[in-house]
Short mmCIF file of C-alpha atoms in Angstrom, two decimals:
data_model
loop_
_atom_site.label_atom_id
_atom_site.label_comp_id
_atom_site.label_asym_id
_atom_site.label_seq_id
_atom_site.Cartn_x
_atom_site.Cartn_y
_atom_site.Cartn_z
CA MET S 357 0.00 0.00 0.00
CA ASN S 358 1.32 3.43 -0.96
CA THR S 359 0.39 6.57 0.94
CA HIS S 360 1.06 10.18 -0.06
CA PHE S 361 0.74 13.11 2.29
CA SER S 362 1.00 16.88 2.14
CA CYS S 363 -0.05 19.28 4.89
CA VAL S 364 -2.71 21.71 3.64
CA GLY S 365 -2.55 23.95 6.70
CA CYS S 366 -6.09 23.31 7.96
CA GLY S 367 -4.97 23.38 11.61
CA LYS S 368 -7.20 20.46 12.61
CA CYS S 369 -4.31 18.39 13.99
CA CYS S 370 -3.45 21.39 16.20
CA SER S 371 -6.88 21.55 17.84
CA ASP S 372 -8.37 19.41 20.61
CA HIS S 373 -5.37 17.07 20.70
CA HIS S 374 -3.21 16.47 23.75
CA VAL S 375 0.28 16.28 22.23
CA PRO S 376 2.69 13.88 24.00
CA LEU S 377 5.85 15.63 25.17
CA THR S 378 9.32 14.50 26.14
CA LEU S 379 10.45 15.51 29.62
CA ASP S 380 12.45 18.47 28.27
CA GLU S 381 9.51 19.53 26.07
CA ALA S 382 7.17 19.37 29.07
CA ARG S 383 9.53 21.65 31.00
CA MET S 384 9.56 24.15 28.14
CA TRP S 385 5.81 23.94 27.62
CA ALA S 386 5.15 24.76 31.27
CA ALA S 387 7.79 27.52 31.25
CA ASP S 388 6.06 29.08 28.21
CA GLY S 389 2.78 29.29 30.12
CA GLY S 390 1.14 26.18 28.71
CA ASN S 391 -0.66 23.46 30.65
CA VAL S 392 0.52 19.85 30.78
CA ILE S 393 -1.84 16.94 31.34
CA VAL S 394 -0.53 13.71 32.88
CA LEU S 395 -2.04 10.52 31.42
CA VAL S 396 -1.36 7.18 33.10
CA GLU S 397 -2.05 3.56 32.16
CA GLY S 398 -0.50 0.33 33.41
CA PHE S 399 -0.54 -3.44 33.30
CA LEU S 400 0.57 -6.23 35.60
CA GLY S 401 3.69 -8.33 35.40
CA ASN S 402 1.51 -11.37 34.68
CA GLY S 403 0.38 -9.67 31.46
CA LEU S 404 -3.09 -8.65 32.61
CA GLY S 405 -4.20 -5.71 30.51
CA LEU S 406 -1.75 -6.23 27.65
CA PRO S 407 -1.80 -8.12 24.33
CA VAL S 408 1.24 -10.42 24.18
CA GLN S 409 2.58 -8.93 20.94
CA GLN S 410 2.69 -5.46 22.51
CA ARG S 411 4.56 -6.44 25.65
CA GLU S 412 8.11 -5.56 24.62
CA HIS S 413 7.19 -2.05 23.47
CA ALA S 414 4.98 -1.45 26.51
CA GLU S 415 7.58 -2.66 29.01
CA ARG S 416 10.32 -0.49 27.52
CA ARG S 417 8.27 2.69 28.03
CA SER S 418 7.04 1.76 31.51
CA VAL S 419 8.43 1.91 35.02
CA VAL S 420 8.14 -1.10 37.33
CA VAL S 421 6.22 -0.21 40.50
CA PRO S 422 4.64 -2.12 43.38
CA SER S 423 0.86 -2.38 43.67
CA GLY S 424 -0.17 -4.40 46.69
CA THR S 425 1.73 -7.68 46.32
CA ALA S 426 1.79 -7.42 42.52
CA GLU S 427 4.39 -6.05 40.15
CA ALA S 428 2.95 -3.40 37.85
CA PHE S 429 4.28 -1.60 34.79
CA VAL S 430 3.13 2.01 34.59
CA ALA S 431 3.40 4.20 31.47
CA ILE S 432 3.25 7.95 32.13
CA THR S 433 2.61 10.47 29.38
CA PHE S 434 3.15 14.20 29.81
CA ALA S 435 1.12 15.92 27.09
CA ALA S 436 0.41 19.48 26.02
CA TYR S 437 -3.16 20.19 27.12
CA ASN S 438 -4.99 21.55 24.10
CA ALA S 439 -8.69 22.04 24.72
CA GLY S 440 -9.53 23.83 21.51
CA ARG S 441 -6.85 25.40 19.34
CA CYS S 442 -3.24 24.98 20.38
CA ARG S 443 -2.00 28.11 22.14
CA ASN S 444 0.85 28.33 19.62
CA LEU S 445 -1.37 28.38 16.53
CA ASP S 446 -1.75 31.85 15.01
CA GLU S 447 -4.69 33.31 13.07
CA ASP S 448 -3.30 31.87 9.81
CA ASN S 449 -3.00 28.34 11.28
CA LEU S 450 0.78 28.70 11.44
CA CYS S 451 2.82 27.45 14.38
CA ARG S 452 4.48 30.22 16.37
CA ILE S 453 7.11 27.80 17.71
CA TYR S 454 7.64 25.83 14.49
CA GLU S 455 11.43 25.61 14.84
CA ARG S 456 11.14 24.13 18.34
CA ARG S 457 7.80 22.35 18.05
CA PRO S 458 7.48 19.01 19.89
CA LEU S 459 8.76 15.80 18.36
CA VAL S 460 5.27 14.39 17.97
CA CYS S 461 4.27 17.42 15.89
CA ARG S 462 7.30 16.85 13.66
CA ILE S 463 6.37 13.20 13.20
CA TYR S 464 2.70 13.75 12.33
CA PRO S 465 0.82 12.06 10.67
CA MET S 466 2.88 8.96 11.53
CA GLU S 467 2.20 6.99 14.70
CA ILE S 468 4.71 6.60 17.53
CA ASN S 469 3.36 3.24 18.70
CA PRO S 470 4.73 0.53 16.35
CA HIS S 471 1.55 -1.50 16.91
CA ILE S 472 -0.70 1.23 15.49
CA PRO S 473 -0.53 1.45 11.68
CA LEU S 474 -1.10 4.77 9.95
CA ASN S 475 -4.80 5.05 9.08
CA PRO S 476 -5.70 8.18 7.10
CA ALA S 477 -9.39 7.69 7.95
CA ALA S 478 -8.55 8.06 11.64
CA LYS S 479 -6.82 11.41 11.11
CA ASP S 480 -8.42 14.85 11.05
CA CYS S 481 -6.69 15.83 7.81
CA PRO S 482 -9.01 16.54 4.84
CA PRO S 483 -9.00 14.13 1.85
CA GLU S 484 -6.81 16.43 -0.24
CA SER S 485 -3.97 15.93 2.26
CA TRP S 486 -3.75 12.31 1.11
CA GLU S 487 -4.23 13.03 -2.58
CA GLN S 488 -1.07 15.04 -3.18
CA GLY S 489 2.47 15.55 -2.00
CA PRO S 490 5.44 13.19 -1.78
CA ALA S 491 5.20 9.49 -1.05
CA LEU S 492 5.10 8.78 2.68
CA ILE S 493 4.69 5.00 2.68
CA VAL S 494 5.61 2.75 -0.26
CA GLY S 495 4.94 -0.97 -0.14
CA GLY S 496 4.08 -0.70 3.51
CA GLU S 497 7.43 0.90 4.38
CA LEU S 498 8.10 4.45 5.54
CA VAL S 499 10.37 6.03 2.91
CA ASP S 500 11.39 9.22 4.74
CA ARG S 501 14.58 8.28 6.64
CA GLU S 502 14.64 11.53 8.62
CA LEU S 503 11.08 10.95 9.75
CA ALA S 504 11.96 7.38 10.75
CA GLN S 505 14.82 8.72 12.88
CA LEU S 506 12.47 11.17 14.62
CA ILE S 507 10.09 8.32 15.44
CA GLN S 508 12.94 6.33 16.98
CA GLN S 509 14.06 9.43 18.88
CA SER S 510 10.57 9.84 20.33
CA ARG S 511 10.37 6.19 21.37
CA GLN S 512 13.80 6.42 23.00
CA ALA S 513 12.79 9.55 24.93
CA ASP S 514 9.79 7.61 26.25
CA ARG S 515 12.18 5.00 27.63
CA ASP S 516 14.78 7.44 28.94
CA ASP S 517 12.28 9.71 30.71
CA VAL S 518 10.02 7.20 32.44
CA GLN S 519 11.90 6.92 35.76
CA THR S 520 12.00 10.69 36.18
CA LYS S 521 8.34 10.98 35.22
CA GLU S 522 7.44 8.51 37.95
CA ALA S 523 9.45 10.55 40.46
CA VAL S 524 7.61 13.69 39.32
CA CYS S 525 4.31 11.90 39.88
CA ALA S 526 5.36 10.85 43.38
CA LEU S 527 6.18 14.46 44.27
CA LEU S 528 2.79 15.59 42.95
CA GLY S 529 0.84 12.89 44.77
CA ILE S 530 -0.02 11.08 41.54
CA ARG S 531 -0.23 7.36 42.31
CA THR S 532 -3.39 6.04 40.63
CA THR S 533 -3.27 4.41 37.21
CA ALA S 534 -5.84 2.80 34.96
CA LEU S 535 -5.42 -0.66 33.47
CA LYS S 536 -4.18 -0.56 29.89
CA GLY S 537 -7.14 -1.11 27.58
CA ASP S 538 -9.63 -0.24 30.33
CA GLY S 539 -8.88 3.48 30.47
CA PHE S 540 -6.53 6.27 31.53
CA THR S 541 -6.23 8.37 34.64
CA ALA S 542 -5.79 12.03 33.72
CA TYR S 543 -4.29 14.72 35.97
CA LEU S 544 -4.02 18.47 35.44
CA PRO S 545 -1.42 19.55 38.01
CA ASP S 546 -0.60 23.12 38.99
CA MET S 547 2.12 24.18 36.58
CA GLY S 548 4.26 25.83 39.23
CA ALA S 549 4.28 22.63 41.27
CA PHE S 550 4.81 20.59 38.12
CA ALA S 551 7.88 22.59 37.08
CA GLN S 552 9.32 22.38 40.58
CA ALA S 553 8.71 18.62 40.73
CA ILE S 554 10.61 18.11 37.47
CA GLU S 555 13.63 19.97 38.81
CA LEU S 556 13.56 18.03 42.09
CA ALA S 557 13.08 14.67 40.36
CA MET S 558 15.96 15.27 37.98
CA ALA S 559 18.27 16.32 40.82
CA HIS S 560 17.27 13.62 43.29
CA PRO S 561 16.05 10.39 41.67
CA SER S 562 13.98 8.20 43.99
CA ALA S 563 12.66 4.66 44.18
CA ALA S 564 9.25 3.97 42.67
CA SER S 565 6.28 4.51 44.99
CA GLU S 566 3.30 2.19 45.32
CA TRP S 567 0.46 2.63 42.84
CA VAL S 568 -3.22 1.69 42.86
CA PHE S 569 -5.57 0.95 39.96
CA GLN S 570 -8.77 2.79 39.07
CA VAL S 571 -11.10 0.46 37.16
CA SER S 572 -14.25 0.74 35.08
CA GLY S 573 -16.15 -2.13 36.65
CA PRO S 574 -16.20 -5.03 39.14
CA ASP S 575 -15.00 -7.59 36.59
CA ILE S 576 -11.71 -5.71 36.09
CA ALA S 577 -11.41 -5.11 39.83
CA GLU S 578 -11.79 -8.82 40.54
CA GLN S 579 -9.02 -9.74 38.11
CA LEU S 580 -6.64 -7.19 39.61
CA LEU S 581 -7.44 -8.17 43.19
CA ASP S 582 -6.94 -11.86 42.38
CA ALA S 583 -3.47 -10.93 41.06
CA GLY S 584 -2.64 -9.09 44.30
CA ALA S 585 -2.91 -5.53 42.95
CA GLN S 586 -4.35 -2.65 44.94
CA ILE S 587 -7.61 -1.00 43.83
CA ALA S 588 -8.60 2.63 44.34
CA THR S 589 -11.62 2.79 46.66
CA GLU S 590 -11.99 6.52 47.23
CA VAL S 591 -13.70 9.08 45.02
CA PRO S 592 -11.03 10.67 42.79
CA ALA S 593 -9.91 14.01 44.18
CA ASN S 594 -7.12 15.00 41.80
CA TYR S 595 -7.76 13.09 38.59
CA THR S 596 -10.35 12.07 36.04
CA PHE S 597 -10.84 8.48 34.94
CA ILE S 598 -11.22 8.19 31.15
CA PRO S 599 -12.80 4.80 30.34
CA LEU S 600 -12.02 3.04 27.07
CA ARG S 601 -14.51 0.19 27.32
CA ALA S 602 -18.04 0.59 26.00
CA ALA S 603 -20.60 1.16 28.73
#
C-alpha cells in the first residue's frame, strides 16, 4: 500500500489534541505558560491488561512499580493540554514555535506506537492531504529516513524519561493508574508545582512509589485483586478516569 501526504494547513491536527511531550519539552511547555496533562495507564507483570505482541514495546516505556503484592508496569505520558486550538497556533494556522515544536508534531501524521498502523481515515486531515504531496509510505514501508529517525528518537525519549516521570508523579501525589485497555487516569497539576517537581526529580532520583488501579467495573477489579494488585476505593480528588470500554 502506498500513501502520499502533504499538509494543507487546515490546523485540525493542532486543535483538541493532547500532544505527547518529552520531559524536556514538558519543562519548556510549562515555562512558556502552557498546561501539561498527565495521562497514566499500566498493566501487571503477569500480562493482565496487555496483548502479548505489545509487551516488549509497553515494558520499555514503563516503570516497574509495586501495587499491593503485585508487580505493575506504569506508562506515564506528559502531554500538552490543548482544549480547543493549540495556544501556539496563530490566526493563519501557522505554528508560532515551528522551529522548536514538539517531536510528535514533527512526526505527524505517523504513529509513535509501532503497533498502530497509519490510518488516514482516523486522522483529522481533509481528503486532499492524502491526494497530493510526496510518497510517505511505499509498499508498507516508511520512505522518509529523517522521519523514521524522529520516530525512533521519540520512542527512545519515552524509555529514557520514564523513571524521572514517575518521580515527578510521586512528588505531585499522583499514584493512581488505569489498566491498559480499560482506560486512563488524567491529571491536570498546577504548573508551578509541576515545574518544581521536574527539577527536584531530575536532581534527586527516587525509588518507585506504590500505585493503585482505578477500574471501570467489578469484573476488572476482581481480576486485579486476584493478582494481588491494589484498587482505588476513594472518590477521585485530583484526577479524572477516562474509560475506554463501551458502557
